[in-house]
PDB file of C-alpha atoms in Angstrom:
ATOM      1  CA  MET P1480     -22.613 135.015 259.817  1.00 85.00           C
ATOM      2  CA  THR P1481     -22.584 137.881 257.277  1.00 91.00           C
ATOM      3  CA  THR P1482     -19.998 140.539 256.792  1.00 93.00           C
ATOM      4  CA  LYS P1483     -20.873 144.000 255.316  1.00 96.00           C
ATOM      5  CA  ARG P1484     -18.765 146.989 254.461  1.00 96.00           C
ATOM      6  CA  ILE P1485     -20.880 150.195 255.138  1.00 98.00           C
ATOM      7  CA  PHE P1486     -20.045 153.816 254.037  1.00 98.00           C
ATOM      8  CA  VAL P1487     -21.966 156.667 255.976  1.00 98.00           C
ATOM      9  CA  SER P1488     -21.669 160.182 254.644  1.00 98.00           C
ATOM     10  CA  GLY P1489     -22.952 163.505 256.034  1.00 97.00           C
ATOM     11  CA  ARG P1490     -21.579 165.211 259.170  1.00 97.00           C
ATOM     12  CA  VAL P1491     -20.050 162.174 260.542  1.00 97.00           C
ATOM     13  CA  GLN P1492     -16.459 163.043 261.438  1.00 96.00           C
ATOM     14  CA  GLY P1493     -15.632 165.042 264.444  1.00 95.00           C
ATOM     15  CA  VAL P1494     -18.901 164.510 266.249  1.00 96.00           C
ATOM     16  CA  GLY P1495     -18.441 161.313 268.076  1.00 96.00           C
ATOM     17  CA  PHE P1496     -19.979 159.111 265.345  1.00 97.00           C
ATOM     18  CA  ARG P1497     -17.372 156.433 265.497  1.00 98.00           C
ATOM     19  CA  ASP P1498     -17.472 156.091 269.298  1.00 97.00           C
ATOM     20  CA  TRP P1499     -21.247 155.843 269.041  1.00 97.00           C
ATOM     21  CA  VAL P1500     -20.911 152.996 266.436  1.00 98.00           C
ATOM     22  CA  VAL P1501     -18.340 151.162 268.714  1.00 97.00           C
ATOM     23  CA  ARG P1502     -20.628 151.457 271.698  1.00 97.00           C
ATOM     24  CA  ASN P1503     -23.689 150.132 269.824  1.00 96.00           C
ATOM     25  CA  ALA P1504     -21.808 147.369 268.088  1.00 96.00           C
ATOM     26  CA  GLN P1505     -20.181 146.050 271.358  1.00 95.00           C
ATOM     27  CA  ARG P1506     -23.586 146.157 273.191  1.00 95.00           C
ATOM     28  CA  THR P1507     -25.297 143.944 270.437  1.00 94.00           C
ATOM     29  CA  GLY P1508     -22.296 141.561 269.796  1.00 93.00           C
ATOM     30  CA  ILE P1509     -21.468 142.735 266.343  1.00 96.00           C
ATOM     31  CA  THR P1510     -17.847 142.344 265.430  1.00 95.00           C
ATOM     32  CA  GLY P1511     -15.565 144.541 263.166  1.00 95.00           C
ATOM     33  CA  TRP P1512     -14.219 147.970 262.966  1.00 96.00           C
ATOM     34  CA  VAL P1513     -15.015 151.620 262.164  1.00 97.00           C
ATOM     35  CA  ARG P1514     -12.893 154.323 260.726  1.00 97.00           C
ATOM     36  CA  ASN P1515     -12.910 157.673 259.089  1.00 98.00           C
ATOM     37  CA  THR P1516     -12.040 157.951 255.414  1.00 97.00           C
ATOM     38  CA  ARG P1517     -10.031 160.840 253.798  1.00 97.00           C
ATOM     39  CA  ASP P1518     -13.134 161.835 251.739  1.00 97.00           C
ATOM     40  CA  GLY P1519     -15.092 162.722 254.896  1.00 97.00           C
ATOM     41  CA  ARG P1520     -17.232 159.515 255.304  1.00 98.00           C
ATOM     42  CA  VAL P1521     -17.102 156.763 257.907  1.00 98.00           C
ATOM     43  CA  GLU P1522     -16.417 153.243 256.852  1.00 98.00           C
ATOM     44  CA  ILE P1523     -17.684 150.282 258.857  1.00 97.00           C
ATOM     45  CA  LEU P1524     -16.863 146.621 258.528  1.00 96.00           C
ATOM     46  CA  ALA P1525     -19.317 144.698 260.444  1.00 96.00           C
ATOM     47  CA  SER P1526     -20.036 140.848 260.933  1.00 94.00           C
ATOM     48  CA  ALA P1527     -23.181 139.318 262.534  1.00 93.00           C
ATOM     49  CA  GLU P1528     -26.261 137.531 261.705  1.00 93.00           C
ATOM     50  CA  ASP P1529     -28.344 139.159 258.846  1.00 93.00           C
ATOM     51  CA  GLU P1530     -31.064 140.475 260.971  1.00 95.00           C
ATOM     52  CA  MET P1531     -28.693 142.078 263.556  1.00 95.00           C
ATOM     53  CA  LEU P1532     -26.704 143.756 260.684  1.00 94.00           C
ATOM     54  CA  ASP P1533     -29.958 145.011 259.047  1.00 95.00           C
ATOM     55  CA  ARG P1534     -30.914 146.611 262.345  1.00 95.00           C
ATOM     56  CA  MET P1535     -27.483 148.152 262.720  1.00 96.00           C
ATOM     57  CA  ILE P1536     -27.630 149.653 259.278  1.00 96.00           C
ATOM     58  CA  GLU P1537     -31.115 151.008 259.877  1.00 95.00           C
ATOM     59  CA  GLY P1538     -30.003 152.412 263.203  1.00 95.00           C
ATOM     60  CA  LEU P1539     -27.107 154.360 261.644  1.00 96.00           C
ATOM     61  CA  ASP P1540     -29.642 157.234 260.710  1.00 92.00           C
ATOM     62  CA  GLY P1541     -30.035 157.959 264.397  1.00 89.00           C
ATOM     63  CA  GLY P1542     -26.287 158.567 265.256  1.00 91.00           C
ATOM     64  CA  PRO P1543     -25.103 160.776 268.063  1.00 94.00           C
ATOM     65  CA  PRO P1544     -26.747 164.300 268.522  1.00 94.00           C
ATOM     66  CA  LEU P1545     -24.216 166.360 266.556  1.00 95.00           C
ATOM     67  CA  ALA P1546     -24.151 163.877 263.555  1.00 97.00           C
ATOM     68  CA  ARG P1547     -26.192 164.452 260.332  1.00 97.00           C
ATOM     69  CA  ILE P1548     -26.511 161.349 258.229  1.00 97.00           C
ATOM     70  CA  ASP P1549     -27.119 161.930 254.496  1.00 97.00           C
ATOM     71  CA  HIS P1550     -26.396 158.605 252.892  1.00 97.00           C
ATOM     72  CA  VAL P1551     -25.673 154.929 254.138  1.00 97.00           C
ATOM     73  CA  GLU P1552     -24.419 152.375 251.636  1.00 97.00           C
ATOM     74  CA  ALA P1553     -23.814 148.741 252.434  1.00 97.00           C
ATOM     75  CA  TYR P1554     -22.115 146.049 250.459  1.00 95.00           C
ATOM     76  CA  PRO P1555     -21.317 142.395 250.992  1.00 94.00           C
ATOM     77  CA  ALA P1556     -17.766 141.857 252.193  1.00 91.00           C
ATOM     78  CA  ASP P1557     -17.304 138.053 252.219  1.00 75.00           C
ATOM     79  CA  ASP P1558     -13.498 138.243 251.675  1.00 63.00           C
ATOM     80  CA  GLU P1559     -12.783 139.800 255.065  1.00 63.00           C
ATOM     81  CA  LYS P1560     -11.340 137.876 258.066  1.00 66.00           C
ATOM     82  CA  SER P1561     -13.328 137.371 261.186  1.00 67.00           C
ATOM     83  CA  HIS P1562     -12.646 139.877 263.931  1.00 77.00           C
ATOM     84  CA  LYS P1563     -12.945 139.680 267.763  1.00 85.00           C
ATOM     85  CA  GLY P1564     -14.877 142.456 269.106  1.00 92.00           C
ATOM     86  CA  PHE P1565     -15.540 145.869 267.734  1.00 95.00           C
ATOM     87  CA  THR P1566     -12.777 148.409 267.442  1.00 95.00           C
ATOM     88  CA  LYS P1567     -12.109 151.943 266.186  1.00 96.00           C
ATOM     89  CA  ARG P1568      -9.362 152.337 263.590  1.00 94.00           C
ATOM     90  CA  PHE P1569      -7.132 155.149 262.224  1.00 93.00           C
ATOM     91  CA  THR P1570      -8.273 157.078 259.199  1.00 93.00           C
ATOM     92  CA  ALA P1571      -7.829 155.308 255.830  1.00 85.00           C
TER      93      ALA P1571
END
Protein backbone atom coordinates (compact mmCIF):
# COMPACT_ATOMS: atom_id res chain seq x y z
CA MET A 1 0.00 0.00 0.00
CA THR A 2 1.33 3.40 -1.03
CA THR A 3 0.06 6.84 -0.08
CA LYS A 4 0.59 9.93 -2.24
CA ARG A 5 -0.28 13.60 -1.87
CA ILE A 6 -1.35 14.97 -5.25
CA PHE A 7 -1.85 18.60 -6.29
CA VAL A 8 -3.84 19.42 -9.42
CA SER A 9 -3.81 22.93 -10.92
CA GLY A 10 -5.82 24.55 -13.69
CA ARG A 11 -9.55 25.15 -13.75
CA VAL A 12 -10.34 22.58 -11.07
CA GLN A 13 -12.54 24.46 -8.60
CA GLY A 14 -16.23 25.05 -9.16
CA VAL A 15 -16.44 22.54 -12.02
CA GLY A 16 -17.27 19.29 -10.18
CA PHE A 17 -13.68 18.08 -10.11
CA ARG A 18 -13.71 16.93 -6.46
CA ASP A 19 -16.95 14.97 -6.95
CA TRP A 20 -15.46 13.38 -10.06
CA VAL A 21 -12.35 12.34 -8.09
CA VAL A 22 -14.48 10.88 -5.27
CA ARG A 23 -16.60 8.81 -7.68
CA ASN A 24 -13.56 7.42 -9.50
CA ALA A 25 -11.65 6.66 -6.29
CA GLN A 26 -14.61 4.91 -4.68
CA ARG A 27 -15.24 2.88 -7.82
CA THR A 28 -11.64 1.61 -7.86
CA GLY A 29 -11.17 1.06 -4.11
CA ILE A 30 -8.69 3.91 -3.53
CA THR A 31 -8.91 5.39 -0.04
CA GLY A 32 -8.21 8.95 1.11
CA TRP A 33 -9.70 12.38 0.51
CA VAL A 34 -9.84 15.39 -1.83
CA ARG A 35 -10.17 19.11 -1.04
CA ASN A 36 -9.78 22.54 -2.60
CA THR A 37 -6.85 24.68 -1.52
CA ARG A 38 -6.95 28.43 -1.02
CA ASP A 39 -4.46 28.95 -3.87
CA GLY A 40 -6.91 27.50 -6.44
CA ARG A 41 -5.55 23.97 -6.69
CA VAL A 42 -7.11 20.68 -5.62
CA GLU A 43 -5.24 18.49 -3.13
CA ILE A 44 -5.72 14.72 -3.03
CA LEU A 45 -4.42 12.24 -0.49
CA ALA A 46 -4.76 8.75 -1.93
CA SER A 47 -3.75 5.27 -0.75
CA ALA A 48 -3.73 2.14 -2.89
CA GLU A 49 -1.37 -0.27 -4.61
CA ASP A 50 1.29 1.45 -6.75
CA GLU A 51 -0.24 0.49 -10.11
CA MET A 52 -3.71 1.68 -9.10
CA LEU A 53 -2.34 5.03 -7.85
CA ASP A 54 -0.36 5.51 -11.04
CA ARG A 55 -3.52 4.92 -13.10
CA MET A 56 -5.44 7.39 -10.94
CA ILE A 57 -2.77 10.08 -11.36
CA GLU A 58 -2.61 9.55 -15.14
CA GLY A 59 -6.41 9.67 -15.33
CA LEU A 60 -6.61 13.05 -13.57
CA ASP A 61 -5.86 14.72 -16.92
CA GLY A 62 -9.31 13.59 -18.09
CA GLY A 63 -11.35 15.25 -15.36
CA PRO A 64 -14.98 16.30 -15.75
CA PRO A 65 -16.00 18.20 -18.93
CA LEU A 66 -15.72 21.74 -17.48
CA ALA A 67 -12.31 21.17 -15.89
CA ARG A 68 -8.98 22.11 -17.45
CA ILE A 69 -5.92 20.38 -16.01
CA ASP A 70 -2.70 22.36 -16.34
CA HIS A 71 -0.40 20.47 -13.99
CA VAL A 72 -0.40 17.40 -11.72
CA GLU A 73 2.22 16.91 -8.99
CA ALA A 74 2.45 13.78 -6.83
CA TYR A 75 4.61 13.23 -3.75
CA PRO A 76 5.05 10.29 -1.37
CA ALA A 77 3.07 10.75 1.85
CA ASP A 78 4.18 7.86 4.05
CA ASP A 79 3.44 9.75 7.27
CA GLU A 80 -0.34 9.81 6.75
CA LYS A 81 -2.80 7.59 8.64
CA SER A 82 -4.85 5.06 6.73
CA HIS A 83 -8.38 6.08 5.73
CA LYS A 84 -11.61 4.20 5.27
CA GLY A 85 -13.25 5.02 1.97
CA PHE A 86 -12.71 8.20 -0.02
CA THR A 87 -14.26 11.53 1.00
CA LYS A 88 -14.49 15.17 0.03
CA ARG A 89 -13.15 17.62 2.61
CA PHE A 90 -13.50 21.36 3.23
CA THR A 91 -11.05 23.85 1.71
CA ALA A 92 -7.68 24.05 3.42
